[in-house]
mmCIF file of C-alpha atoms in Angstrom:
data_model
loop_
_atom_site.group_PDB
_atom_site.id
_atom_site.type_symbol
_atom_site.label_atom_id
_atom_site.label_comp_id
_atom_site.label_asym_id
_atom_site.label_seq_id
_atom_site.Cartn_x
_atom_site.Cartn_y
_atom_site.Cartn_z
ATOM 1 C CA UNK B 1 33.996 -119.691 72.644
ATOM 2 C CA UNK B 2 36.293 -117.063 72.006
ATOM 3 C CA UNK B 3 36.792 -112.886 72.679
ATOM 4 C CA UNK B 4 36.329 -110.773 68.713
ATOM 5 C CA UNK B 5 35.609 -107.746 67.698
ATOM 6 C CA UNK B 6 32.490 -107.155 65.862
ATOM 7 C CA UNK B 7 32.159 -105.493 62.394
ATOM 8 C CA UNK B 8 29.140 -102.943 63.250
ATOM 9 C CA UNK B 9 28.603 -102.005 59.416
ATOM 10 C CA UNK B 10 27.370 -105.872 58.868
ATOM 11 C CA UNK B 11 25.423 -106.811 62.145
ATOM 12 C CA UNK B 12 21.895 -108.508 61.770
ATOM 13 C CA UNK B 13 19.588 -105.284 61.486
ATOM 14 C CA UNK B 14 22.203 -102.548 60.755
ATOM 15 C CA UNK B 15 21.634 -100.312 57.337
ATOM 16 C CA UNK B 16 22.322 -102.556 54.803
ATOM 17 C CA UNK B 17 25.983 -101.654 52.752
ATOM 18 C CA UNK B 18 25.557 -102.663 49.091
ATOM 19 C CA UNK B 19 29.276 -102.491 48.768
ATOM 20 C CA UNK B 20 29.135 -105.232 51.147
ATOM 21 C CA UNK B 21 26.902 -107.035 50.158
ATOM 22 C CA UNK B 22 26.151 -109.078 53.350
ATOM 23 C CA UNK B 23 24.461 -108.775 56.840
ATOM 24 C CA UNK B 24 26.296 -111.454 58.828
ATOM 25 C CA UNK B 25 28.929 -110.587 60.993
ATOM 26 C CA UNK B 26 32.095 -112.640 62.025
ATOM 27 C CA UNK B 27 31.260 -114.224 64.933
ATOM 28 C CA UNK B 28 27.792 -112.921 65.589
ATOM 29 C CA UNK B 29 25.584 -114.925 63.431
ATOM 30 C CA UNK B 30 21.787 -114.312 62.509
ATOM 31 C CA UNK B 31 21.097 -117.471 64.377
ATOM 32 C CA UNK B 32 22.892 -116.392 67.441
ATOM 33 C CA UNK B 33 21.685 -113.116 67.353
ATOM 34 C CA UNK B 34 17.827 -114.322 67.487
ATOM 35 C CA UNK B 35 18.942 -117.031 70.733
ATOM 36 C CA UNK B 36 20.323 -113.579 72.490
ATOM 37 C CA UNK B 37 16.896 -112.133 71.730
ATOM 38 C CA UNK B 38 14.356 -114.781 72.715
ATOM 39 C CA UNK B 39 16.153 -115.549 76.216
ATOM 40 C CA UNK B 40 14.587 -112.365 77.776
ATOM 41 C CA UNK B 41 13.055 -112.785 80.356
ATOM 42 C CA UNK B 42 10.511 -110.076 81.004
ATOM 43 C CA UNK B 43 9.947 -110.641 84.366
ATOM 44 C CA UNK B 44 13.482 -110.758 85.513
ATOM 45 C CA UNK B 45 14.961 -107.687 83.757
ATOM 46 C CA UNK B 46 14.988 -105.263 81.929
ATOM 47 C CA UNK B 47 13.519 -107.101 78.644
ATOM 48 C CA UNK B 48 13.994 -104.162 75.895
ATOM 49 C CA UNK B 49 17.270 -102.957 77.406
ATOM 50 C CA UNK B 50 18.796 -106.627 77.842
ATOM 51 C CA UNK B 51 17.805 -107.476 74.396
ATOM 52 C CA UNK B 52 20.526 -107.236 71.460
ATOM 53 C CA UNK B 53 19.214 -103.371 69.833
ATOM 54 C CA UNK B 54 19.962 -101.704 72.971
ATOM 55 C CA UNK B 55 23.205 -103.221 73.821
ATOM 56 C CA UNK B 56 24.544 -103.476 70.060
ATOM 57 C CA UNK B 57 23.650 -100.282 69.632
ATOM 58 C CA UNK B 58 25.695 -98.486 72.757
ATOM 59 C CA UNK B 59 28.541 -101.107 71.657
ATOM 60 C CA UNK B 60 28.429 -99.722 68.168
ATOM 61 C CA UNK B 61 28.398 -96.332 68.887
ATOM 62 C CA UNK B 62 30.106 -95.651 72.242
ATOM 63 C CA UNK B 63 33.063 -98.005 72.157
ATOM 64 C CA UNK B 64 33.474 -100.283 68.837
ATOM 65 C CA UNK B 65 36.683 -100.783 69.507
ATOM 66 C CA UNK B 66 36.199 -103.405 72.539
ATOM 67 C CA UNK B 67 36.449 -106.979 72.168
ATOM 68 C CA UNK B 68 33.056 -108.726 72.816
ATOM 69 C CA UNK B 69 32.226 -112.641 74.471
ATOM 70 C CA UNK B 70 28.973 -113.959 73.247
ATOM 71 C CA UNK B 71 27.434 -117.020 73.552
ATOM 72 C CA UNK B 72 24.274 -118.379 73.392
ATOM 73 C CA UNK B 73 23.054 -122.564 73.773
ATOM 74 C CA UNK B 74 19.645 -122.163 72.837
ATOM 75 C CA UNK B 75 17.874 -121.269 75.668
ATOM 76 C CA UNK B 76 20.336 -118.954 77.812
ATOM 77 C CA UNK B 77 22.704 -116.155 76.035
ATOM 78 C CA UNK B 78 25.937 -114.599 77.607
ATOM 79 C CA UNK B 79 27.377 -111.215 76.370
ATOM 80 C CA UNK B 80 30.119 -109.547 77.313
ATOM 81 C CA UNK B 81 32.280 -106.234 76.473
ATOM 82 C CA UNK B 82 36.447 -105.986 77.546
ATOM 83 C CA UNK B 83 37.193 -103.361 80.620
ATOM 84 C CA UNK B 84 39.705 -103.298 82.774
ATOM 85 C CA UNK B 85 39.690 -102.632 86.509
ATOM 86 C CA UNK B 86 42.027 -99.289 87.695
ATOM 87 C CA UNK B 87 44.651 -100.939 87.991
ATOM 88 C CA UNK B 88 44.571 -103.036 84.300
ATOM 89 C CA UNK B 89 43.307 -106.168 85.596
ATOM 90 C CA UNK B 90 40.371 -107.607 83.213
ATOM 91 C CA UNK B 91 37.040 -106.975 84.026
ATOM 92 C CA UNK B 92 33.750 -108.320 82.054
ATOM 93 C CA UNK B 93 31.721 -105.547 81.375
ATOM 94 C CA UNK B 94 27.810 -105.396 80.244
ATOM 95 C CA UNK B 95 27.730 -104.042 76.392
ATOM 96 C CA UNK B 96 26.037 -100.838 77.537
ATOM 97 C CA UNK B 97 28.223 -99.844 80.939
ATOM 98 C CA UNK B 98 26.962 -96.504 81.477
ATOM 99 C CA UNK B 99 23.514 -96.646 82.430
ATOM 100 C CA UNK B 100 23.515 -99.901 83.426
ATOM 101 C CA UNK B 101 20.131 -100.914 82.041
ATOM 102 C CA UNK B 102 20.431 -104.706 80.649
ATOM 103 C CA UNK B 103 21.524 -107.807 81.950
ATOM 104 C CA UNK B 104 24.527 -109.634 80.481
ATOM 105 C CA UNK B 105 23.711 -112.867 82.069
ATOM 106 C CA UNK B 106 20.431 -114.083 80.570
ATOM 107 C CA UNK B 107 17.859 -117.375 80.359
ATOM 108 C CA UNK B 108 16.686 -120.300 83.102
ATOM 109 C CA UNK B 109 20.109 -121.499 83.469
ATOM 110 C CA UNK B 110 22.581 -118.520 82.214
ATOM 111 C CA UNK B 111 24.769 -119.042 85.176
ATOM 112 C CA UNK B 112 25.401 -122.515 83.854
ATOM 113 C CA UNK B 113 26.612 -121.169 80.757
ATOM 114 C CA UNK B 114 28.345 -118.618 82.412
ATOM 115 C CA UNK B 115 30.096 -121.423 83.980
ATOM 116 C CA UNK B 116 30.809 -123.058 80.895
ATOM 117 C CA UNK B 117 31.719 -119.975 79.532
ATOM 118 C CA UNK B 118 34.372 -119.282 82.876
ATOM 119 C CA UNK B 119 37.520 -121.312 81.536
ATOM 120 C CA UNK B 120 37.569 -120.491 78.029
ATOM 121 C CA UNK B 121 37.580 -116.772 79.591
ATOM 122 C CA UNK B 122 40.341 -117.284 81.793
ATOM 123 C CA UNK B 123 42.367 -119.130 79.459
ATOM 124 C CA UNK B 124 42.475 -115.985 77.586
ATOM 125 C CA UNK B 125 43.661 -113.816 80.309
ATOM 126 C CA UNK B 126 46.441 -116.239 81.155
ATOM 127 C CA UNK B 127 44.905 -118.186 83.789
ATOM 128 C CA UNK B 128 43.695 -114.678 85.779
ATOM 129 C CA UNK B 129 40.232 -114.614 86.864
ATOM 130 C CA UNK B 130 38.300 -111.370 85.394
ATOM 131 C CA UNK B 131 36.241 -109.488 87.086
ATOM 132 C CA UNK B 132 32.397 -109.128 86.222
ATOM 133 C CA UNK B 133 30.052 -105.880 86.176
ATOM 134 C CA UNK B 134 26.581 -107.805 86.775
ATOM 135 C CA UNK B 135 23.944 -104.593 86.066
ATOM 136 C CA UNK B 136 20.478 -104.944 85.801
ATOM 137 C CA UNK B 137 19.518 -107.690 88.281
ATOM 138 C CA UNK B 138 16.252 -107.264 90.049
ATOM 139 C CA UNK B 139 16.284 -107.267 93.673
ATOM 140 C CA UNK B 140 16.324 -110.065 95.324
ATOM 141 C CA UNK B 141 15.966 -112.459 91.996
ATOM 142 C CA UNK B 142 17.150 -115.670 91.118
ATOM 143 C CA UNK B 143 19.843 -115.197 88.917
ATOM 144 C CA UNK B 144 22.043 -113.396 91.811
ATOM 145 C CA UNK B 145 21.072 -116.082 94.685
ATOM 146 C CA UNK B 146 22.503 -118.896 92.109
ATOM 147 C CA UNK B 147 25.511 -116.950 90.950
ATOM 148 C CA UNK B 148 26.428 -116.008 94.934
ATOM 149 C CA UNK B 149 25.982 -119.817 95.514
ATOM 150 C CA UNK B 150 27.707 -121.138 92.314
ATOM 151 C CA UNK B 151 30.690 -118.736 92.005
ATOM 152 C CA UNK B 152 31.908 -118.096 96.034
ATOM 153 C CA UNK B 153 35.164 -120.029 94.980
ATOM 154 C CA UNK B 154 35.853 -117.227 92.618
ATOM 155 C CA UNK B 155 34.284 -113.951 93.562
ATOM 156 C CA UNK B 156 33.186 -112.050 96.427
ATOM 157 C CA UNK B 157 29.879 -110.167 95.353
ATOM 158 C CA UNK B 158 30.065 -105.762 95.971
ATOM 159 C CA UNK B 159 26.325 -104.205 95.512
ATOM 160 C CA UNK B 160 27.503 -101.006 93.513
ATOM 161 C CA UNK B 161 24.146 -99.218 92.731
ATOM 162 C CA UNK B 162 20.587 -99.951 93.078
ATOM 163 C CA UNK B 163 18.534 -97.515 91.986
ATOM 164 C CA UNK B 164 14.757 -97.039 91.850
ATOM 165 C CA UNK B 165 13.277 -98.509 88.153
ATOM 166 C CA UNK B 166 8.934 -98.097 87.983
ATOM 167 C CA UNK B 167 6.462 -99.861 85.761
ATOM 168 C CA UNK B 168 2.629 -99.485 85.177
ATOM 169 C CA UNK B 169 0.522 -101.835 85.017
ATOM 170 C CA UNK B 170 -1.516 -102.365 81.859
ATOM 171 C CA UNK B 171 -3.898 -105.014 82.980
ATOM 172 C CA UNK B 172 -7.580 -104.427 82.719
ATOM 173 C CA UNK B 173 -6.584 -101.882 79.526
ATOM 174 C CA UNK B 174 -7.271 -98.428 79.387
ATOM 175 C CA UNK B 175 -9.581 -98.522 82.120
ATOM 176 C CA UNK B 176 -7.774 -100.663 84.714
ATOM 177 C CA UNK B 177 -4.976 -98.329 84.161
ATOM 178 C CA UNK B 178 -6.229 -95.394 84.993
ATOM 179 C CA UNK B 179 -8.602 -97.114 87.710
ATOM 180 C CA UNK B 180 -4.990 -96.922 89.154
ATOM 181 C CA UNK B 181 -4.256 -93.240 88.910
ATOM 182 C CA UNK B 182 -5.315 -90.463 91.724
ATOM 183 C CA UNK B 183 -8.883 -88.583 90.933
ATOM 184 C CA UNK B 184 -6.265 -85.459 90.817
ATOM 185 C CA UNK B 185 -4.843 -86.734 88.065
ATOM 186 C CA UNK B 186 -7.027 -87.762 86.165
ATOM 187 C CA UNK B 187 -9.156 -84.991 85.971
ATOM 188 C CA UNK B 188 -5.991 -83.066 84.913
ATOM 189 C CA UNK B 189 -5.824 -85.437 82.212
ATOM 190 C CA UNK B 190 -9.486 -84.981 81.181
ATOM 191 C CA UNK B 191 -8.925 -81.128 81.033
ATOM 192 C CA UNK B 192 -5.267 -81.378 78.639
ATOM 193 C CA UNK B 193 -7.039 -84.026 76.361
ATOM 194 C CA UNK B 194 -10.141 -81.666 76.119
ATOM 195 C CA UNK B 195 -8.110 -78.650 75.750
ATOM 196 C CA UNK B 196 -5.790 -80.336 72.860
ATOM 197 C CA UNK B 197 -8.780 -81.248 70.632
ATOM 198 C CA UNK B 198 -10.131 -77.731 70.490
ATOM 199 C CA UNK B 199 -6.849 -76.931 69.546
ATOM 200 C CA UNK B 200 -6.960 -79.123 67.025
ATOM 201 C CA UNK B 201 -4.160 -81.334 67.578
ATOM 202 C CA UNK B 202 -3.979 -84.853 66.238
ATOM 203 C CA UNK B 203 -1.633 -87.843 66.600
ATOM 204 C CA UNK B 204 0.195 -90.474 64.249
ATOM 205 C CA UNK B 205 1.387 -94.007 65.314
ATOM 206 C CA UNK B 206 3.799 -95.671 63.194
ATOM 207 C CA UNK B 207 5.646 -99.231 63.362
ATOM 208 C CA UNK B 208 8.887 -98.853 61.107
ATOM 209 C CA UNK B 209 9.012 -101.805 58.933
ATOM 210 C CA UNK B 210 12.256 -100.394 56.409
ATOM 211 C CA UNK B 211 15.429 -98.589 56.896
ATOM 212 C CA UNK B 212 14.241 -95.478 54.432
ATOM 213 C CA UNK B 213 10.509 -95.201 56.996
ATOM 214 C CA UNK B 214 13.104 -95.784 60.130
ATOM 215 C CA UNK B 215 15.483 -93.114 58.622
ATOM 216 C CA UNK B 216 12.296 -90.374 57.962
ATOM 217 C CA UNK B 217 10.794 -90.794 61.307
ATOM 218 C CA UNK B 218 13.917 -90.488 62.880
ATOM 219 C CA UNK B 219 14.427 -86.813 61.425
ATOM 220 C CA UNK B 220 11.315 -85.914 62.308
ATOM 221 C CA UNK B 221 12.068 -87.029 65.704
ATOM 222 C CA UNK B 222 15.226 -84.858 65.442
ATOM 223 C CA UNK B 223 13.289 -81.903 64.342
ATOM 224 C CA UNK B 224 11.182 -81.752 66.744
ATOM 225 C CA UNK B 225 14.029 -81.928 69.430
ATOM 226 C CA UNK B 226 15.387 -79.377 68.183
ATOM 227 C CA UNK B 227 12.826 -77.144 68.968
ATOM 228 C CA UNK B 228 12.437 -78.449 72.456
ATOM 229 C CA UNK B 229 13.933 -77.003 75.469
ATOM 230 C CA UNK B 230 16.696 -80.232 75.432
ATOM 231 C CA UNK B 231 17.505 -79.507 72.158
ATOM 232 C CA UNK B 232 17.919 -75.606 72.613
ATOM 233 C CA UNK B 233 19.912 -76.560 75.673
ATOM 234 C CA UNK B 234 22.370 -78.956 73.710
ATOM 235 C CA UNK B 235 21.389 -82.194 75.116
ATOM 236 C CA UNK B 236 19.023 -85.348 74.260
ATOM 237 C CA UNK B 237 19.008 -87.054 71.018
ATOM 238 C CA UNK B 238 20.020 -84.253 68.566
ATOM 239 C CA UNK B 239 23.493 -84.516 70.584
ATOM 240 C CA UNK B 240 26.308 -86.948 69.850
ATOM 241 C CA UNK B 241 26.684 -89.768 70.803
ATOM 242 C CA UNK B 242 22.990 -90.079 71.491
ATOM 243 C CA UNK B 243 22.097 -89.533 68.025
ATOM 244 C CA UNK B 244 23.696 -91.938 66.734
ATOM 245 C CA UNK B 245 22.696 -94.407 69.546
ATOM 246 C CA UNK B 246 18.735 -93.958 69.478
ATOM 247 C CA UNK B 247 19.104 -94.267 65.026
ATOM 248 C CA UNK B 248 20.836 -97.325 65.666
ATOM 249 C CA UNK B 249 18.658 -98.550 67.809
ATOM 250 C CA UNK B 250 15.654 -97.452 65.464
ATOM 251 C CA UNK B 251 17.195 -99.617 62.634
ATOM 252 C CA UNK B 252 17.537 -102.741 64.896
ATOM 253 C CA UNK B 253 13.957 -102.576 65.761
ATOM 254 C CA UNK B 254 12.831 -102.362 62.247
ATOM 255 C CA UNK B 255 14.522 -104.799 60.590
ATOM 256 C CA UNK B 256 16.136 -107.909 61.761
ATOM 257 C CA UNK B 257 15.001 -110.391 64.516
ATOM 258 C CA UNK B 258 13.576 -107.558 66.396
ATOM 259 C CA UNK B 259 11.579 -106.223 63.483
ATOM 260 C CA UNK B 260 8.371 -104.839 64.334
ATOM 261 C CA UNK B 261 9.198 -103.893 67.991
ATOM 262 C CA UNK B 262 9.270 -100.140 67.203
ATOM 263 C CA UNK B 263 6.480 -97.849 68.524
ATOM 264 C CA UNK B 264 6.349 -94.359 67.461
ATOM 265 C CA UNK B 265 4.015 -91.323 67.832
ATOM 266 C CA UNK B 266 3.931 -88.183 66.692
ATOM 267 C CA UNK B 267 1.436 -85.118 67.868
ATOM 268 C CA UNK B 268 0.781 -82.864 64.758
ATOM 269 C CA UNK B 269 -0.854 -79.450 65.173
ATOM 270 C CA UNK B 270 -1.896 -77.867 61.773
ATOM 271 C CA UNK B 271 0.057 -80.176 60.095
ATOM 272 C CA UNK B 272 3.468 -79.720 62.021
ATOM 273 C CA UNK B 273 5.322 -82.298 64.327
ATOM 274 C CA UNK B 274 4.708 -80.619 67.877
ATOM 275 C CA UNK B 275 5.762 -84.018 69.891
ATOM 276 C CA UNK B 276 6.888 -87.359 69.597
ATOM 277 C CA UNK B 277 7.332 -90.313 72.189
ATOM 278 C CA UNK B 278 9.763 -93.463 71.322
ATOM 279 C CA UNK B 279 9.914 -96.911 72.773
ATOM 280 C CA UNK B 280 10.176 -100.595 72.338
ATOM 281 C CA UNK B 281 8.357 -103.500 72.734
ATOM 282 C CA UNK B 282 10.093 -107.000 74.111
ATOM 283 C CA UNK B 283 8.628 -110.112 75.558
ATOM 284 C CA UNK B 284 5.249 -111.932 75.075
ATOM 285 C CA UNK B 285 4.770 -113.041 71.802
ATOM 286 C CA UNK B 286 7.120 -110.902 70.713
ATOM 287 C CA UNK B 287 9.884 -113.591 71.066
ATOM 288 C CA UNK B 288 10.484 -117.243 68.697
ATOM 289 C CA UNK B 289 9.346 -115.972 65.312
ATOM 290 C CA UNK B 290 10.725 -116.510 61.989
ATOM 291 C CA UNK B 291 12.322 -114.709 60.121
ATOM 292 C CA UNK B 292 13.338 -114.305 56.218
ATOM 293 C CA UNK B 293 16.599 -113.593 54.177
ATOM 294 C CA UNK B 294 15.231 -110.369 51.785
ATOM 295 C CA UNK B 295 16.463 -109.967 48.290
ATOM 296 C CA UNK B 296 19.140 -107.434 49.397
ATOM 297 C CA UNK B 297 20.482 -110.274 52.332
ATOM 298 C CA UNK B 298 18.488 -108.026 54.448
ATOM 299 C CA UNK B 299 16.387 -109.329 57.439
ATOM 300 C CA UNK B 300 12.952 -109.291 56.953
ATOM 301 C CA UNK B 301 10.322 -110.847 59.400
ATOM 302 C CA UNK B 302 8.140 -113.533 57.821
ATOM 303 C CA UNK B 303 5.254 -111.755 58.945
ATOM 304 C CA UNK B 304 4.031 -108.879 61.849
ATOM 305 C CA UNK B 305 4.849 -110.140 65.026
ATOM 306 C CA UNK B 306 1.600 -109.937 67.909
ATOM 307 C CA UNK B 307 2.637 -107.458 70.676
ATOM 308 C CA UNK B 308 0.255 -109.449 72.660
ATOM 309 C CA UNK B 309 1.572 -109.938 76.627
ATOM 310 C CA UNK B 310 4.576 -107.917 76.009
ATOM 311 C CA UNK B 311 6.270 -105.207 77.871
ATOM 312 C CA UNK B 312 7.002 -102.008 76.348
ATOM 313 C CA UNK B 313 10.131 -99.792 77.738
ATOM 314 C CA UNK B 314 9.957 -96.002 77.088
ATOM 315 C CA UNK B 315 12.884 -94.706 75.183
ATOM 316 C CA UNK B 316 12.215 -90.733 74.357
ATOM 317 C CA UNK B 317 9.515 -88.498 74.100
ATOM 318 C CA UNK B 318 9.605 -84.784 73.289
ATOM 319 C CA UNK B 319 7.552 -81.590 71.970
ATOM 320 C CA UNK B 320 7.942 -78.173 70.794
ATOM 321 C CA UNK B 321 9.333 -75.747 73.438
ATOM 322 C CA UNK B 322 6.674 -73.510 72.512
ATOM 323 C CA UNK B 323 3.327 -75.532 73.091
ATOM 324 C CA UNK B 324 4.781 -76.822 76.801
ATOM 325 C CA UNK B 325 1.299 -75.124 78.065
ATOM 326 C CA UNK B 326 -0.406 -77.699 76.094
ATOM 327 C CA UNK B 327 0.707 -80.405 77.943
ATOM 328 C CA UNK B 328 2.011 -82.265 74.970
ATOM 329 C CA UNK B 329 4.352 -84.867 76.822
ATOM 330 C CA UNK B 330 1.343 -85.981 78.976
ATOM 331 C CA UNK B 331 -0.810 -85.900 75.650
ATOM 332 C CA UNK B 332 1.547 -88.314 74.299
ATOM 333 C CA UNK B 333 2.316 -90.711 77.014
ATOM 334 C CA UNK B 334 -1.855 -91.052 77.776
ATOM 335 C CA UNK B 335 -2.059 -92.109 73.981
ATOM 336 C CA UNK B 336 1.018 -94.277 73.840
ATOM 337 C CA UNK B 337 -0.724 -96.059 76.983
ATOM 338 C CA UNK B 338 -3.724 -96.224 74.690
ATOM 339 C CA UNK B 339 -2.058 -97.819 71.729
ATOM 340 C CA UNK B 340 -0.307 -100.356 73.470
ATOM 341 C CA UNK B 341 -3.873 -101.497 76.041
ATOM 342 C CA UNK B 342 -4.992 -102.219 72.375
ATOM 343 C CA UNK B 343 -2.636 -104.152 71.932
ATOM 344 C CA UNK B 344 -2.827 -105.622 74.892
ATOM 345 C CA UNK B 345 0.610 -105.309 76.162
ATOM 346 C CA UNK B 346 1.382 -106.569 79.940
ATOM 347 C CA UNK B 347 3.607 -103.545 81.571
ATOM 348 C CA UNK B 348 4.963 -100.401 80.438
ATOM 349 C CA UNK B 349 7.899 -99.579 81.808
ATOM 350 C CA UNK B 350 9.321 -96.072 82.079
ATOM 351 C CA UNK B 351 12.613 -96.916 83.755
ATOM 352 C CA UNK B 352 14.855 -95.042 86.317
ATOM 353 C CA UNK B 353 12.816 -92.560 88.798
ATOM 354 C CA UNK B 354 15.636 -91.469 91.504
ATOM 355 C CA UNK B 355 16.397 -88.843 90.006
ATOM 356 C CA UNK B 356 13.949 -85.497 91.313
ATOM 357 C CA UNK B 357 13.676 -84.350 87.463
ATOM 358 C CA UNK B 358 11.824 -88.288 87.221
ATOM 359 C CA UNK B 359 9.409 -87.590 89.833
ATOM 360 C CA UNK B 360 6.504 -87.036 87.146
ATOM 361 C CA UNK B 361 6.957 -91.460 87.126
ATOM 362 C CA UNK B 362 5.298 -91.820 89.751
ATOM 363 C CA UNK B 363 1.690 -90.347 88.830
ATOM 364 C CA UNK B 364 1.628 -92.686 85.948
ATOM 365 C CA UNK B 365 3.448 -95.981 87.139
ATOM 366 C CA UNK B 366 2.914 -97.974 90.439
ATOM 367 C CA UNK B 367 5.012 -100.504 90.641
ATOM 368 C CA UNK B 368 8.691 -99.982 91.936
ATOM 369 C CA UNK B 369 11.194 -102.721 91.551
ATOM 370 C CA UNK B 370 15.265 -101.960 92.415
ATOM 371 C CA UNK B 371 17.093 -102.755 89.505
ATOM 372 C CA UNK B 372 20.764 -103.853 91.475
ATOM 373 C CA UNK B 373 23.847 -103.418 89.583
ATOM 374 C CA UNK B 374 26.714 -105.867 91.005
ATOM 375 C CA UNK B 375 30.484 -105.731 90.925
ATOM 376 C CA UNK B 376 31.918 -109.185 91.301
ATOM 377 C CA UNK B 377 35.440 -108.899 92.403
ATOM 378 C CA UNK B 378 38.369 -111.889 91.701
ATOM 379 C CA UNK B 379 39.211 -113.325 94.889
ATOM 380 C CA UNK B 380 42.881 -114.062 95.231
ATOM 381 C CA UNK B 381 44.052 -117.652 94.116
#
């Protein structure tokens, strides 16, 4: 168990380097990579957003320079960034500290090996005990009951934010979703999906399976931002750092452990992109497959993972600034919802809704869960 700093050019997934030659990265093996993976826990977090691409992908491209802690026994993974506290004493830190979307503590019994992991940590901050940024922790879950129980000696637990995070329901399919939704709505929906066909407009879906297909949807993604009012405004995914975040993230879900978890659509009018939506899947049978060495020392999956009982987690969707009358972003989420009731994902979760520019959430997801972030602060020895 020990602190390093990971080499993001060679971690499982990333674009392969043929000057490299090689995948693995100190410290972060393939193996240990797929144990951080399968210990999601759909049901208790975040499961796309706790999972390696998301937080690998924020640690690669917002702050490579921190030292990382991970550490995995099979069934329960712990992973860790360096921070500091204002005043320079150490503070564990979730891979992805600004939105606070994943869960560093994961599995049945991650607060055991959180335990385990506890001295080797102090040792290496001279015998001080660090403080811990615990995000993504469903209200009034397990994981925060046994760590309140388990770690009083040490910490006294600080509830720093606890927003609002809302999920739909797939169950029943198509039908039993929108069972679900208000008659408003829906006939709303009727009337844009109507309206869109006698315009003529038509929609892709796509499951990357190689870095070249992640790298060409990706800027077609771009281009279409660009032409959307976020991208005229200099924000979203055509802006660094978020660029280089989401294309990271692409690449992780299309090759590697998480290969196949990818889910991309595009809505074309007359042959042009007009729209795209972007998300993940994680869970269900999603989790515990093989997978193969290619000839490169790439990661290839042994074969297409089911989607069956998963849980997919919207990432970004988009569409020409020009066809906003067509309803385009509703277009796309109603067939994204579509795609994955064939597939018969579980949940589809669409994430934070506090803010008032979110409030759209709420006609298409009814569940709302708080997702608590927790500061656990050193108490004095």
């Amino acid at each position: 168990m020990e602190f390093f700093t990971l080499d993001n050019a060679l971690l499982p997934g990333a674009p392969f380097d043929p000057a490299r030659g090689t995948t693995a990265a100190y410290g972060l093996s393939e193996e240990k990579y797929r144990e951080w993976n399968d210990c999601v826990d759909a049901e208790l977090y975040d499961p796309s957003c706790s999972a390696p691409a998301w937080q690998l992908s924020f640690h690669d491209t917002f702050a490579p320079a921190r030292r990382v802690f991970i550490e995995t026994d099979g069934r329960n993974a712990v992973a860790f960034s360096e921070g500091s506290f204002s005043d320079g004493s150490p503070c564990l830190l979730p891979l992805e500290p600004h939105w606070f979307s994943g869960c560093p503590i994961l599995g049945p019994e991650g607060d055991q090996l959180f335990a385990r992991c506890l001295g080797a940590i102090i040792r290496e901050y001279g015998g001080r005990v660090p403080g811990v940024l615990l995000s993504s922790v469903f209200a009034g879950g397990e994981l925060i009951q046994r760590l309140t129980q388990g770690f009083s000696r040490f910490y006294q637990f600080a509830l720093y934010s606890s927003p609002e995070q809302r999920s739909a329901s797939l169950e029943g399919g198509l039908e039993g979703w929108l069972s679900r939704r208000s008659g408003n709505f829906r006939s709303k929906l009727k009337k844009a999906l109507r309206r869109a066909e006698g315009l003529g407009v038509e929609y892709e879906r796509h499951i990357p399976t190689t870095h070249e297909e992640a790298d060409t949807l990706y800027a077609r993604m771009l281009e279409v931002e660009s032409r959307s009012w976020k991208g005229l405004a200099n924000s979203g995914i055509s802006e660094t750092p978020s660029r280089e975040f989401y294309h990271a993230m692409m690449h992780r879900l299309t090759v590697g452990p998480q290969a196949g978890c990818a889910r991309v659509m595009f809505a074309t009018h007359e042959g042009r992109d007009v729209g795209f939506i972007f998300g993940s899947l994680a869970g269900g049978e999603l989790t515990s497959r093989p997978f193969l060495i290619g000839p490169r020392g790439e990661l290839v999956t042994a074969h297409r993972p089911s989607p069956k009982g998963s849980v997919y987690r919207g990432q970004q969707f988009s569409y020409d600034n020009e066809k906003r009358s067509w309803s385009v972003g509703d277009l796309l989420q109603f067939k994204q919802i579509a795609w994955l009731c064939e597939e018969e994902a579980s949940r589809y979760d669409m994430g934070m809704s506090d803010d008032p520019r979110m409030a759209y959430k709420s006609h298409w997801a009814e569940a709302v869960r708080k997702q608590q972030t927790w500061i656990m602060i050193p108490k004095q020895q």
